[in-house]
C-alpha positions as a printed NumPy array, in Angstrom:
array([[ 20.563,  29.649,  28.211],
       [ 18.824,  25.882,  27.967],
       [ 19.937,  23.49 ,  26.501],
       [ 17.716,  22.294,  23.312],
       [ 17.488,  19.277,  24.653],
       [ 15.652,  20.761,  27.55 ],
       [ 13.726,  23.15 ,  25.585],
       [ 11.733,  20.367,  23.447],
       [ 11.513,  18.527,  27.107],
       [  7.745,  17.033,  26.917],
       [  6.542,  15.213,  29.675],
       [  3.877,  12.773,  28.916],
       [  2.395,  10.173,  31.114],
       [  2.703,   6.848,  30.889],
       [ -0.632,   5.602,  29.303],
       [ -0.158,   8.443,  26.51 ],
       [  3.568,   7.234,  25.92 ],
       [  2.282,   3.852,  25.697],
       [ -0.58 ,   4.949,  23.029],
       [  2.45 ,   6.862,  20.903],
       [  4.635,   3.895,  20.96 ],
       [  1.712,   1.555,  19.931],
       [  1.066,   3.797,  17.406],
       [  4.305,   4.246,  15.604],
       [  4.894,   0.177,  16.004],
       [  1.8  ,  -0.215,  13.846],
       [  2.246,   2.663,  11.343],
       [  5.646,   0.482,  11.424],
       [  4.021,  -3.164,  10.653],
       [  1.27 ,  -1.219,   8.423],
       [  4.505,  -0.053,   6.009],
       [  6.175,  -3.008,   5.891],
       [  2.94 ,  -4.795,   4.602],
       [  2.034,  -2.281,   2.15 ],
       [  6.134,  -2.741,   1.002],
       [  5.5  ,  -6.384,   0.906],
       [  2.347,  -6.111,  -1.078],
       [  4.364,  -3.658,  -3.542],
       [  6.69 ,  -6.77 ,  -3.617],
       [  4.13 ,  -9.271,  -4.163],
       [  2.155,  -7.002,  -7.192],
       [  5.911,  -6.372,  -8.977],
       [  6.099,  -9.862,  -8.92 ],
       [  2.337, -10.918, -10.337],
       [  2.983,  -8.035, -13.13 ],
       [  6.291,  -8.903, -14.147],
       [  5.228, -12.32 , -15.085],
       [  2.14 , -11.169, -16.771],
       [  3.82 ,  -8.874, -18.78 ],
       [  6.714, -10.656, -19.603],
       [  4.276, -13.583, -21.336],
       [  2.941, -11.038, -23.86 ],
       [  6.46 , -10.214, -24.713],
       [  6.8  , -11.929, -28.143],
       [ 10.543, -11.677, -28.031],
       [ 13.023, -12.552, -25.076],
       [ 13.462,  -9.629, -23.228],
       [ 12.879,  -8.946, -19.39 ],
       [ 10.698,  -7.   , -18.138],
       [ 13.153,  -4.748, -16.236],
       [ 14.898,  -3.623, -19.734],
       [ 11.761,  -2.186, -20.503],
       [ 10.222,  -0.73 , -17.255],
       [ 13.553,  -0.122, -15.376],
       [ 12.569,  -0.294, -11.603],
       [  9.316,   1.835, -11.669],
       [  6.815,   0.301, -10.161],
       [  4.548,   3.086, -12.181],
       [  5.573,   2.057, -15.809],
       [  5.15 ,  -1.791, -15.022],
       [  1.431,  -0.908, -14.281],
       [  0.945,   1.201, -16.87 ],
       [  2.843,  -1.444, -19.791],
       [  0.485,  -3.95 , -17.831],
       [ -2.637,  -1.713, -18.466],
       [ -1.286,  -0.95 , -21.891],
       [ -0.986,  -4.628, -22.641],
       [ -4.306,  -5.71 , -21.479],
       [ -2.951,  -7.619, -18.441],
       [ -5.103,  -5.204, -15.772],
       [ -8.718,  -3.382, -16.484],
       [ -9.314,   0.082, -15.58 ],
       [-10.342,  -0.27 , -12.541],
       [ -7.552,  -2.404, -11.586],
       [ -5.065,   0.092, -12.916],
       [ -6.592,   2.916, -11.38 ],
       [ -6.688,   1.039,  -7.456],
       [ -2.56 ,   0.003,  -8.648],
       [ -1.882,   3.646,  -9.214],
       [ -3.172,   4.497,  -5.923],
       [ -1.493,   1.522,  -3.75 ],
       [  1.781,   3.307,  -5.369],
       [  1.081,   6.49 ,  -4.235],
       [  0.199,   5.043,  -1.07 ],
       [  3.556,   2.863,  -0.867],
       [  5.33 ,   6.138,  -2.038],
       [  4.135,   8.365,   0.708],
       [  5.038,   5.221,   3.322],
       [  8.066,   4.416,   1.866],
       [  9.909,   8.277,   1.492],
       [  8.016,   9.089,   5.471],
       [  5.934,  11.646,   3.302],
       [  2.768,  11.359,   4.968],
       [  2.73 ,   7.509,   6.888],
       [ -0.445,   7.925,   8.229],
       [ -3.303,   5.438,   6.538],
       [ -6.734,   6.814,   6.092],
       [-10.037,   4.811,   5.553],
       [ -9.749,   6.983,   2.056],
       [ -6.329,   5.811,   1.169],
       [ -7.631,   2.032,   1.936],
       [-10.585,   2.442,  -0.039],
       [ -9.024,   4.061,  -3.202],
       [ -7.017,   0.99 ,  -3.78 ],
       [ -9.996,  -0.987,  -3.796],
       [-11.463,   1.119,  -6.885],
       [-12.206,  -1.902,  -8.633],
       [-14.812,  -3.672,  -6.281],
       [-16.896,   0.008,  -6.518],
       [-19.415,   0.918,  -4.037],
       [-18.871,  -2.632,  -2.43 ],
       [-15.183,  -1.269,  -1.544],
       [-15.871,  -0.33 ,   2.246],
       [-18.416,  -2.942,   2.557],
       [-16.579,  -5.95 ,   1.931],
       [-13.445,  -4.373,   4.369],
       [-15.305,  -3.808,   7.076],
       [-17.215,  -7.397,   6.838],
       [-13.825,  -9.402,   7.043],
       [-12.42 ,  -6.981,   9.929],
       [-13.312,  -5.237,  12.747],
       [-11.371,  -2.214,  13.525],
       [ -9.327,  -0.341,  11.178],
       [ -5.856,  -1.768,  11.876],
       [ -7.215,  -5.328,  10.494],
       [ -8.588,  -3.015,   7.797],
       [ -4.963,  -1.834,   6.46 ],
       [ -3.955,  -5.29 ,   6.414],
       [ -7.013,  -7.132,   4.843],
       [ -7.323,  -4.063,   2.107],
       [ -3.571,  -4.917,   0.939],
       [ -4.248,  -9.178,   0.435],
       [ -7.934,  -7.904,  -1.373],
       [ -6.066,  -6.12 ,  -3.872],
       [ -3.047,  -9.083,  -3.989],
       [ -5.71 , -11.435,  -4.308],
       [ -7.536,  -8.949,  -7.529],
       [ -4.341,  -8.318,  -9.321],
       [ -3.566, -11.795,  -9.261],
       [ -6.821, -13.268, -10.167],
       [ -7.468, -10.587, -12.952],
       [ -3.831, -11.742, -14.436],
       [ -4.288, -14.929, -14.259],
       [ -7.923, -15.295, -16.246]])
C-alpha cells in the first residue's frame, strides 16, 4: 500500500512551480490590500457616521463589528449615494470571500463591481492608470478609498 503522501506525489517542473508560487504570493499581497482597504473604508465610515450622531455614542454600539451594517447606517444616513453603497457592498463580499479562503481568486468582474459608481467609465479609467491586471487589483482598491472618502467628506 502507498503512502498518501506518495499518492498525491505531483511532479512539476521548475518554471511551472515558479508560476504557482508567484501566483499564490500575489493572491497573498492582493488580500492583504483588499484587508487594508476594508481597514481604511471602516475607518472613513465610522467618522462619517459618528458626526450625524446627535448624541454621544460610538459607532461600534450601534453597528457592532459588521462591516455590512456600518455601510448600510452610512447609506441610511446619507453619508454614501447609491452607487457608492452598492460598489461598498461588493468590496465586502469581495473581502469576505478573501478573507474566509472562499473563493481568493480576483476577477476583472469582481474589480469592476466595486467600481459601480464611476458606471460605464469603471474599466476604462482601471485600465488607463495600469497595465496588466495585477496593478489593476491594486489601483481598483485606492479608486474606491479615494470615492468613499471624497463622497464623505463633501
Amino acid at each position: 500500500m502507498e503512502k498518501p503522501e506518495e499518492f498525491v506525489k505531483i511532479d512539476l517542473d521548475d518554471s511551472l512551480k515558479k508560476r504557482i508560487e508567484l501566483h499564490l504570493e500575489l493572491m497573498d499581497k492582493h488580500a492583504l490590500n483588499i484587508i487594508r482597504s476594508a481597514a481604511k473604508i471602516e475607518v472613513i465610515l465610522n467618522e462619517a457616521v459618528k458626526a450625524k450622531f446627535v448624541n454621544e455614542i460610538g459607532v461600534q454600539k450601534v453597528v457592532g463589528d459588521s462591516l455590512a451594517r456600518l455601510i448600510q447606517l452610512a447609506f441610511a444616513l446619507g453619508v454614501i449615494k447609491q452607487k457608492t453603497y452598492e460598489s461598498l457592498l461588493n468590496f465586502k463580499s469581495v473581502r469576505n470571500r478573501m478573507a474566509h479562503g472562499e473563493e481568493t481568486d480576483l476577477q476583472v468582474k469582481d474589480l469592476l463591481s466595486m467600481l459601480l459608481f464611476l458606471g460605464s467609465d469603471a474599466e476604462r479609467v482601471v485600465q488607463e492608470k495600469g497595465s496588466y491586471l495585477a496593478e489593476w487589483h491594486q489601483i481598483s482598491l485606492e479608486i474606491l478609498v479615494e470615492h468613499v472618502e471624497a463622497e464623505v467628506n463633501a
